[in-house]
Coordinates of C-alpha atoms in Angstrom, one line a residue:
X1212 CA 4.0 1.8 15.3
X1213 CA 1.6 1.1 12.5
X1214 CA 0.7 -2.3 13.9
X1215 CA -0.1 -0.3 17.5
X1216 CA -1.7 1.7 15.4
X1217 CA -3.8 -0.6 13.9
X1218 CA -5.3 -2.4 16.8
X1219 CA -6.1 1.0 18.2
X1220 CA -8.4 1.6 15.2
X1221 CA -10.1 -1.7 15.8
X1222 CA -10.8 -1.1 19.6
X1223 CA -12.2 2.4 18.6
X1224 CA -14.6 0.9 15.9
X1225 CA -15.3 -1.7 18.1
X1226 CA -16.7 1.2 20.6
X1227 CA -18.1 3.5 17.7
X1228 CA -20.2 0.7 17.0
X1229 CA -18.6 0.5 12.7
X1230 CA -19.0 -2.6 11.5
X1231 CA -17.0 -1.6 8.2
X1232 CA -14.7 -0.1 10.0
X1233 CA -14.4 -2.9 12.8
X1234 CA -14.1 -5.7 9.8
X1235 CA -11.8 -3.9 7.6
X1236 CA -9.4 -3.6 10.2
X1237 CA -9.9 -7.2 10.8
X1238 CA -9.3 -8.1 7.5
X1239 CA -5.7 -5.9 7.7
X1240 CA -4.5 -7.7 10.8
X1241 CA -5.8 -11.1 9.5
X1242 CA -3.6 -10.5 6.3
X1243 CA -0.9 -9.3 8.6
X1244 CA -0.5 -12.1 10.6
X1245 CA -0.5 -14.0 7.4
X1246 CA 2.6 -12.5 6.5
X1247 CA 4.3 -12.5 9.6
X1248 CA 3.6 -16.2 9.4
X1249 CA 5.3 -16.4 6.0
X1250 CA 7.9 -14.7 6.9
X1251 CA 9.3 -16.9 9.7
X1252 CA 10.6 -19.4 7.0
X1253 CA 12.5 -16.7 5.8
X1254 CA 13.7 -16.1 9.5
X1255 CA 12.4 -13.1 10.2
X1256 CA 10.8 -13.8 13.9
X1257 CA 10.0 -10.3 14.9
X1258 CA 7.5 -9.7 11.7
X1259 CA 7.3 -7.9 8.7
X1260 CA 8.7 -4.7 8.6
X1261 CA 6.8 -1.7 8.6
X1262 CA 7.7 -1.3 4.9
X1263 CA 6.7 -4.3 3.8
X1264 CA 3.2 -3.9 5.8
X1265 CA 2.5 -0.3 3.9
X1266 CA 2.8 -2.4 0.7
X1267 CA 0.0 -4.9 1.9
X1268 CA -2.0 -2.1 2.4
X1269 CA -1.2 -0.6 -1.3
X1270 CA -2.0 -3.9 -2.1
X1271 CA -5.2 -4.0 -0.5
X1272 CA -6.1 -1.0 -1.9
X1273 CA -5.7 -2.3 -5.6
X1274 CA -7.6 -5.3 -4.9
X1275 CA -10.5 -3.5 -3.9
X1276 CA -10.1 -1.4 -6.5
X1277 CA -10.2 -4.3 -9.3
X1278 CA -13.5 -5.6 -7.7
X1279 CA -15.1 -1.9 -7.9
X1280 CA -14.8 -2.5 -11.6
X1281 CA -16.1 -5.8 -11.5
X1282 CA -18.9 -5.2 -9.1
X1283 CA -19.9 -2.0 -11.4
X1284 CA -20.0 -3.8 -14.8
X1285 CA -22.1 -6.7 -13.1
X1286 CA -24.3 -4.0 -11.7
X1287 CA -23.8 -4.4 -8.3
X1288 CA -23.7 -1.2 -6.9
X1289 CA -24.0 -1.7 -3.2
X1290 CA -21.0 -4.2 -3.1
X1291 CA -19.0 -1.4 -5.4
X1292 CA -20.0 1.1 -2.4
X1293 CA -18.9 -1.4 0.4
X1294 CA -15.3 -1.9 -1.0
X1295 CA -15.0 2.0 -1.8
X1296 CA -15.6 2.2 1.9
X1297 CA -12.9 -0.1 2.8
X1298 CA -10.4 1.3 0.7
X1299 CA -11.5 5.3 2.8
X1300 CA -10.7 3.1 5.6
X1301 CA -7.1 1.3 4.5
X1302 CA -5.9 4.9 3.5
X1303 CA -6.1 6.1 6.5
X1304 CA -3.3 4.0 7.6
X1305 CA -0.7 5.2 5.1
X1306 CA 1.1 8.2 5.0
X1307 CA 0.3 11.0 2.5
X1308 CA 0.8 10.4 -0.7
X1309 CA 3.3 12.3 -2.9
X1310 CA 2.5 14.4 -5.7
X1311 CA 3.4 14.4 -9.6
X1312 CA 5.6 16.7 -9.0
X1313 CA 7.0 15.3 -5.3
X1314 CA 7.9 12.2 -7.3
X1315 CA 9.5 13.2 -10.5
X1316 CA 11.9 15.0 -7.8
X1317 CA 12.7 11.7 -5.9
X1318 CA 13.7 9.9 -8.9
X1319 CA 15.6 12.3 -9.9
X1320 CA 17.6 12.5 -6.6
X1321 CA 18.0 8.5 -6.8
X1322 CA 18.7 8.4 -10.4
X1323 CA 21.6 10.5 -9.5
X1324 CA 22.9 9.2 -5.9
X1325 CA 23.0 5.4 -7.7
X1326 CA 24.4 6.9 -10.6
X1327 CA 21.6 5.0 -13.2
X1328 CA 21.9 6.3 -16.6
X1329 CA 20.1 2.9 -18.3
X1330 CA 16.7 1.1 -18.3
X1331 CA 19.0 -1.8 -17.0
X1332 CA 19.6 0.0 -13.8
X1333 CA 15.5 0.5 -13.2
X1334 CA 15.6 -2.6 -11.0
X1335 CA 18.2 -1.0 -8.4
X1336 CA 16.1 2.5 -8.8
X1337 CA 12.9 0.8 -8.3
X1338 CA 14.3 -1.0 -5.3
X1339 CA 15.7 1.9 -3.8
X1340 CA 12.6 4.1 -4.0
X1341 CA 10.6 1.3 -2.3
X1342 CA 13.0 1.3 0.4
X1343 CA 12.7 5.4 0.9
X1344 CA 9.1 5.8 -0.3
X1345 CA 7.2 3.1 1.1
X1346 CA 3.5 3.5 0.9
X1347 CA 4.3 7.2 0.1
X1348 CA 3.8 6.1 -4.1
X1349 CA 2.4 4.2 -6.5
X1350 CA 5.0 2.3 -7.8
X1351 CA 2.8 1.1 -10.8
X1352 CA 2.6 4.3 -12.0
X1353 CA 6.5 5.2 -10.9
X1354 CA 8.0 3.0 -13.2
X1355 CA 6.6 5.1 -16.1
X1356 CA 8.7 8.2 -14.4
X1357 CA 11.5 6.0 -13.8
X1358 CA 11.2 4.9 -17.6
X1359 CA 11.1 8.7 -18.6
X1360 CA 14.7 9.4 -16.6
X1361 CA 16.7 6.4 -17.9
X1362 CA 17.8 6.2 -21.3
X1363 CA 17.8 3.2 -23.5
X1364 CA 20.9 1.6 -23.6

C-alpha cells in the first residue's frame, strides 16, 4: 500500500511540475529498493515490509534533521530550507503521530500484556512497540517512557 502509494506521489509531482517533491520521492524509492535489495540475502524476496519501510522514512527524517543543524551553524540557510522541505514531504507518508499522552498509554498496555517489570525486559518492550507502533513514534524518545515504567532490577 505505501509503496503504491509512493509512486503515486511521484507521478503527481511529476505532473504538478515539483521538483522537490518529484526528487524527494526519488530519493525514498531509491533507498527503498536499496533495502529490498538487502533484504534478499536474508531471503525475503517479496521486500521489506511495510514496517520496516515506515522506519526508513523515520530514518530519513532524522537525517535531514542532523544536516539542518549542520547547514544552520555553517550558515547555510538555503540548504537548511531545502531539507526542511524534504522532511514536510517524507511526513506525509507516515501515519499520524501519537501524542505524549497516546504513548505513555501504549506502554503501559505492553508493559502489562508481556508482563515486563525490569529494565532487562526493555528489549522485548521495545521490540514489541515497534512491531504495533511502527512509524506511529519516536522510539528515541520512547525508550525514556519505557525507562520511566520498568524498575531497576
Amino acid at each position: 500500500m505505501l509503496r503504491t502509494r509512493l509512486n503515486e506521489a511521484l507521478k503527481q509531482a511529476m505532473l504538478a511540475k515539483n521538483q522537490r517533491a518529484v526528487s524527494t520521492v526519488r530519493l525514498i524509492l531509491a533507498a527503498l529498493k536499496d533495502r529490498d535489495i538487502a533484504a534478499r540475502s536474508r531471503g525475503v524476496t517479496d521486500g521489506i515490509d511495510e514496517a520496516e519501510i515506515l522506519s526508513m522514512l523515520q530514518t530519513m527524517i532524522k537525517q535531514r534533521g542532523e544536516s539542518i543543524k549542520l547547514y544552520e551553524q555553517g550558515g547555510r540557510l538555503e540548504l537548511a530550507e531545502q531539507e526542511r522541505e524534504e522532511i514536510t514531504i517524507i511526513e506525509g507518508f507516515l501515519p499520524k503521530q501519537m501524542s505524549d499522552e497516546e504513548v505513555a498509554a501504549a506502554v503501559k498496555t505492553v508493559v502489562d500484556e508481556i508482563g515486563a517489570t525490569c529494565i532487562k525486559d526493555m528489549g522485548k518492550v521495545m521490540a514489541e512497540l515497534k512491531a504495533r507502533y511502527a512509524g506511529q513514534m519516536d522510539f528515541a524518545k520512547v525508550s525514556g517512557t519505557v525507562k520511566q515504567q520498568l524498575s531497576a532490577c
